[in-house]
Short mmCIF file of C-alpha atoms in Angstrom, two decimals:
data_model
loop_
_atom_site.label_atom_id
_atom_site.label_comp_id
_atom_site.label_asym_id
_atom_site.label_seq_id
_atom_site.Cartn_x
_atom_site.Cartn_y
_atom_site.Cartn_z
CA MET A 152 10.89 -3.46 -29.63
CA ALA A 153 10.58 -2.47 -33.25
CA ALA A 154 7.42 -1.67 -35.15
CA ASN A 155 6.54 -0.87 -38.72
CA GLY A 156 3.36 0.01 -40.56
CA GLU A 157 3.39 -2.77 -43.11
CA GLY A 158 0.33 -4.99 -43.15
CA GLU A 159 -2.85 -5.85 -44.97
CA ALA A 160 -5.25 -5.27 -42.07
CA GLY A 161 -5.41 -1.48 -42.33
CA GLU A 162 -3.26 1.07 -40.54
CA GLY A 163 -1.31 -0.25 -37.62
CA TYR A 164 1.97 -1.67 -36.41
CA ARG A 165 3.72 -5.00 -36.84
CA ILE A 166 5.72 -5.68 -33.68
CA ASP A 167 8.89 -7.76 -33.50
CA GLY A 168 11.06 -8.15 -30.43
CA VAL A 169 11.49 -9.67 -26.98
CA LYS A 170 11.11 -7.94 -23.61
CA ALA A 171 12.45 -9.52 -20.44
CA TRP A 172 11.32 -9.27 -16.80
CA ILE A 173 7.61 -8.83 -17.45
CA SER A 174 5.31 -9.23 -14.45
CA HIS A 175 2.31 -11.54 -15.03
CA ALA A 176 3.75 -12.60 -18.39
CA GLY A 177 1.47 -15.19 -19.94
CA GLN A 178 -1.15 -14.49 -17.25
CA ALA A 179 -2.34 -10.97 -18.09
CA ASP A 180 -5.29 -10.19 -20.37
CA PHE A 181 -3.40 -7.38 -22.10
CA TYR A 182 0.01 -5.72 -22.18
CA THR A 183 1.11 -2.10 -22.36
CA LEU A 184 3.92 -2.10 -24.88
CA PHE A 185 6.46 0.57 -25.80
CA ALA A 186 7.88 0.20 -29.30
CA ARG A 187 9.94 2.35 -31.59
CA THR A 188 7.74 3.51 -34.46
CA SER A 189 10.12 6.17 -35.81
CA GLY A 190 13.47 7.84 -35.15
CA SER A 191 16.79 6.36 -34.16
CA PRO A 192 17.74 4.37 -31.04
CA GLU A 193 21.01 6.28 -30.88
CA GLY A 194 21.90 9.87 -30.02
CA ARG A 195 20.44 12.57 -27.78
CA ASP A 196 16.94 12.28 -29.30
CA ARG A 197 16.67 8.51 -28.89
CA GLY A 198 13.68 8.95 -26.58
CA ARG A 199 11.65 10.33 -29.46
CA GLY A 200 9.78 8.02 -31.79
CA ILE A 201 8.71 5.55 -29.10
CA SER A 202 4.98 4.85 -29.03
CA CYS A 203 2.75 3.26 -26.39
CA LEU A 204 0.39 0.48 -27.53
CA HIS A 205 -2.37 -1.55 -25.91
CA VAL A 206 -1.84 -5.19 -26.92
CA PRO A 207 -4.45 -7.86 -26.03
CA ALA A 208 -2.86 -11.13 -24.91
CA ALA A 209 -4.79 -13.06 -27.58
CA THR A 210 -3.07 -11.14 -30.40
CA ALA A 211 -1.49 -13.52 -32.91
CA GLY A 212 2.30 -13.56 -32.54
CA VAL A 213 2.25 -12.72 -28.82
CA SER A 214 3.55 -15.38 -26.44
CA ALA A 215 5.37 -15.79 -23.14
CA ALA A 216 8.61 -17.67 -22.49
CA PRO A 217 8.91 -20.06 -19.52
CA ALA A 218 8.72 -18.34 -16.14
CA GLU A 219 11.89 -17.24 -14.38
CA HIS A 220 12.87 -19.02 -11.15
CA LYS A 221 13.22 -16.19 -8.64
CA MET A 222 14.56 -15.96 -5.11
CA GLY A 223 11.51 -13.93 -4.07
CA MET A 224 8.25 -12.45 -5.35
CA ARG A 225 7.14 -15.95 -6.26
CA GLY A 226 3.45 -15.08 -6.10
CA SER A 227 3.83 -13.17 -9.38
CA VAL A 228 4.98 -14.82 -12.61
CA THR A 229 7.92 -13.11 -14.30
CA ALA A 230 9.00 -14.07 -17.82
CA GLN A 231 10.00 -12.78 -21.23
CA MET A 232 7.28 -11.66 -23.64
CA ILE A 233 7.83 -12.54 -27.29
CA PHE A 234 6.36 -10.51 -30.17
CA ASP A 235 6.78 -12.27 -33.49
CA GLY A 236 5.13 -10.21 -36.21
CA ALA A 237 2.25 -9.27 -33.91
CA TRP A 238 -0.16 -6.93 -35.71
CA VAL A 239 -1.55 -4.10 -33.56
CA PRO A 240 -4.08 -1.72 -35.13
CA GLN A 241 -3.49 2.02 -34.90
CA SER A 242 -6.65 2.34 -32.80
CA HIS A 243 -4.70 0.64 -29.98
CA LEU A 244 -2.26 3.53 -29.79
CA VAL A 245 -2.17 5.09 -26.29
CA GLY A 246 -1.58 8.83 -26.55
CA ALA A 247 0.03 10.34 -29.63
CA GLU A 248 2.39 8.42 -31.88
CA GLY A 249 5.99 8.95 -30.83
CA GLN A 250 5.01 10.18 -27.35
CA GLY A 251 5.42 6.91 -25.48
CA PHE A 252 8.58 7.86 -23.62
CA PRO A 253 6.91 10.58 -21.49
CA ILE A 254 4.09 8.13 -20.75
CA ALA A 255 6.64 5.57 -19.55
CA LEU A 256 8.38 8.10 -17.32
CA THR A 257 5.07 9.18 -15.77
CA ALA A 258 4.19 5.55 -15.07
CA LEU A 259 7.56 5.00 -13.42
CA ASP A 260 7.06 7.98 -11.10
CA ALA A 261 3.75 6.57 -9.85
CA GLY A 262 5.13 3.04 -9.72
CA ARG A 263 7.98 4.13 -7.47
CA LEU A 264 5.47 5.32 -4.90
CA GLY A 265 3.90 1.87 -4.97
CA ILE A 266 7.26 0.19 -4.46
CA ALA A 267 8.03 2.57 -1.58
CA ALA A 268 4.75 1.61 0.08
CA CYS A 269 5.44 -2.12 -0.43
CA ALA A 270 8.94 -1.72 0.98
CA THR A 271 7.67 0.15 4.03
CA GLY A 272 5.08 -2.54 4.69
CA LEU A 273 7.68 -5.27 4.37
CA ALA A 274 10.05 -3.43 6.69
CA GLN A 275 7.25 -2.98 9.23
CA ALA A 276 6.49 -6.71 9.12
CA ALA A 277 10.16 -7.56 9.65
CA LEU A 278 10.36 -5.10 12.55
CA ASP A 279 7.20 -6.52 14.16
CA LEU A 280 8.58 -10.04 13.87
CA ALA A 281 11.91 -9.05 15.40
CA VAL A 282 10.31 -7.12 18.27
CA GLY A 283 7.89 -9.96 19.02
CA TYR A 284 10.68 -12.51 19.09
CA ALA A 285 12.95 -10.29 21.20
CA ARG A 286 10.17 -9.89 23.80
CA GLU A 287 9.62 -13.66 24.06
CA ARG A 288 13.16 -14.98 23.74
CA SER A 289 15.00 -15.01 27.08
CA GLN A 290 18.71 -15.28 27.71
CA PHE A 291 20.43 -15.04 31.10
CA GLY A 292 17.11 -14.62 32.87
CA LYS A 293 15.59 -11.77 30.86
CA PRO A 294 14.06 -11.10 27.42
CA ILE A 295 16.74 -10.26 24.86
CA ILE A 296 14.94 -6.99 24.05
CA GLU A 297 16.25 -5.73 27.40
CA ASN A 298 19.81 -6.19 26.20
CA GLN A 299 21.15 -2.91 24.91
CA GLY A 300 22.73 -4.45 21.84
CA VAL A 301 19.36 -5.79 20.68
CA SER A 302 17.23 -2.86 21.79
CA PHE A 303 19.46 -0.33 20.01
CA MET A 304 19.25 -2.38 16.80
CA LEU A 305 15.46 -2.48 17.06
CA ALA A 306 15.35 1.27 17.75
CA ASP A 307 17.32 1.98 14.57
CA MET A 308 15.01 -0.31 12.62
CA ALA A 309 11.93 1.48 13.96
CA CYS A 310 13.32 4.92 13.10
CA ALA A 311 14.11 3.84 9.54
CA VAL A 312 10.62 2.41 9.04
CA GLU A 313 8.93 5.59 10.28
CA ALA A 314 11.17 7.77 8.10
CA SER A 315 10.31 5.67 5.04
CA ARG A 316 6.60 5.91 5.75
CA ALA A 317 6.74 9.67 6.21
CA LEU A 318 8.70 10.19 2.99
CA TYR A 319 6.49 8.12 0.71
CA LEU A 320 3.31 9.65 2.17
CA SER A 321 4.75 13.12 1.60
CA ALA A 322 5.50 12.26 -2.02
CA ALA A 323 2.02 10.77 -2.44
CA ARG A 324 0.43 13.98 -1.13
CA ARG A 325 2.35 15.94 -3.76
CA LYS A 326 1.01 13.63 -6.46
CA ASP A 327 -2.55 13.91 -5.14
CA GLY A 328 -2.16 17.70 -5.05
CA GLY A 329 -1.11 17.89 -8.68
CA GLN A 330 2.45 18.97 -7.81
CA GLU A 331 5.68 17.73 -9.34
CA PHE A 332 6.59 14.57 -7.47
CA GLY A 333 9.04 12.60 -9.61
CA ALA A 334 12.13 13.37 -7.55
CA GLN A 335 10.26 12.83 -4.29
CA ALA A 336 8.99 9.47 -5.56
CA ALA A 337 12.58 8.50 -6.40
CA MET A 338 13.69 9.54 -2.90
CA ALA A 339 10.89 7.53 -1.31
CA LYS A 340 11.64 4.44 -3.38
CA LEU A 341 15.35 4.71 -2.64
CA LEU A 342 15.01 5.18 1.11
CA ALA A 343 12.17 2.71 1.64
CA SER A 344 13.69 -0.15 -0.36
CA ASP A 345 17.13 0.30 1.20
CA THR A 346 15.40 0.38 4.58
CA ALA A 347 13.47 -2.80 3.81
CA MET A 348 16.68 -4.61 2.93
CA ARG A 349 18.49 -3.38 6.04
CA VAL A 350 15.58 -4.04 8.43
CA ALA A 351 14.96 -7.51 6.97
CA THR A 352 18.66 -8.32 7.36
CA ASP A 353 18.63 -7.11 10.96
CA ALA A 354 15.47 -9.10 11.68
CA VAL A 355 17.28 -12.27 10.60
CA GLN A 356 20.12 -11.28 12.95
CA VAL A 357 17.76 -10.74 15.90
CA LEU A 358 16.20 -14.17 15.39
CA GLY A 359 19.61 -15.79 15.09
CA GLY A 360 19.42 -19.34 13.73
CA TYR A 361 15.65 -19.15 13.59
CA GLY A 362 15.97 -16.23 11.18
CA TYR A 363 17.78 -18.45 8.70
CA VAL A 364 15.18 -21.23 8.47
CA GLU A 365 11.85 -21.33 6.66
CA ASP A 366 9.92 -22.00 9.88
CA PHE A 367 9.97 -18.24 10.50
CA PRO A 368 9.16 -15.58 7.87
CA ALA A 369 12.37 -13.57 8.43
CA GLU A 370 14.24 -15.36 5.63
CA ARG A 371 11.37 -14.71 3.23
CA TYR A 372 11.30 -11.02 4.14
CA LEU A 373 15.00 -10.85 3.29
CA ARG A 374 14.44 -12.54 -0.09
CA GLU A 375 11.48 -10.32 -0.90
CA ALA A 376 13.28 -7.11 0.10
CA LYS A 377 16.10 -7.49 -2.40
CA VAL A 378 13.98 -7.12 -5.53
CA LEU A 379 12.52 -3.84 -4.27
CA GLN A 380 15.96 -2.28 -4.72
CA ILE A 381 15.80 -3.31 -8.40
CA VAL A 382 12.26 -2.92 -9.80
CA GLU A 383 10.89 0.41 -11.12
CA GLY A 384 14.48 1.49 -11.70
CA THR A 385 17.43 0.33 -9.61
CA ASN A 386 18.40 2.43 -6.62
CA GLN A 387 21.42 3.63 -8.56
CA ILE A 388 18.99 5.07 -11.13
CA GLN A 389 17.00 6.71 -8.32
CA ARG A 390 20.17 8.51 -7.24
CA LEU A 391 20.68 9.63 -10.84
CA VAL A 392 17.11 10.98 -11.01
CA ILE A 393 17.53 12.84 -7.71
CA GLY A 394 20.93 14.24 -8.69
CA ARG A 395 19.63 15.57 -12.00
CA TRP A 396 16.66 17.14 -10.22
CA LEU A 397 19.01 18.88 -7.79
CA ALA A 398 21.13 20.14 -10.68
CA ARG A 399 18.24 21.85 -12.44
CA ASN A 400 16.30 23.19 -9.46
CA GLU A 401 17.13 26.12 -7.20
CA GLY A 402 16.14 26.23 -3.56
#
């Protein structure tokens, strides 16, 4: 996004640009927008000069592109937001001018905890489905959960779900206690979303052919899990955040 202060409606910002992958695009009542109001987009100080703005959806020049067709998360509209000369008064500035980047990073830290919680819930649902099916489905005169190959898979799934839950709750307690929690949130998001993907995949495997059809929710869990490895920063970015934290912290 780019913004300038030219306009006849008093002090403010005229916004031009397009932002992709916006949740609730065209549905929300307002948008939190980060735009460059000063400085350069290049170099070591490129994070400076970005401001955070509150933009009502009814603002002239604000519109949404057609919704994306996604493999999952279909209950939430995702689309591009278009800002074509949208005038935003200075009174809609959130925080100080040029201090939007730290605001964005803080929001990401909290958002990663939310994604970790969603991923853990999804993984738990996939585990419950797989366990329930394995108890009811019989082969060779006994439930398949009594077969070591299936029971060991379910045991690994259960361990991963419990580890994800413990990690995101630990990170959340740090946040509630006013402690630094950014790296822990990244760890929780990384572990929980990777777990969700693995557990959902294994749930499809346990259900066999039934896991591949829409009659059972296993295929949906698999589709929904994938995006959790992407949103709020890809899991490759989470590893970058954690690695940088390790590099600058002792003990």
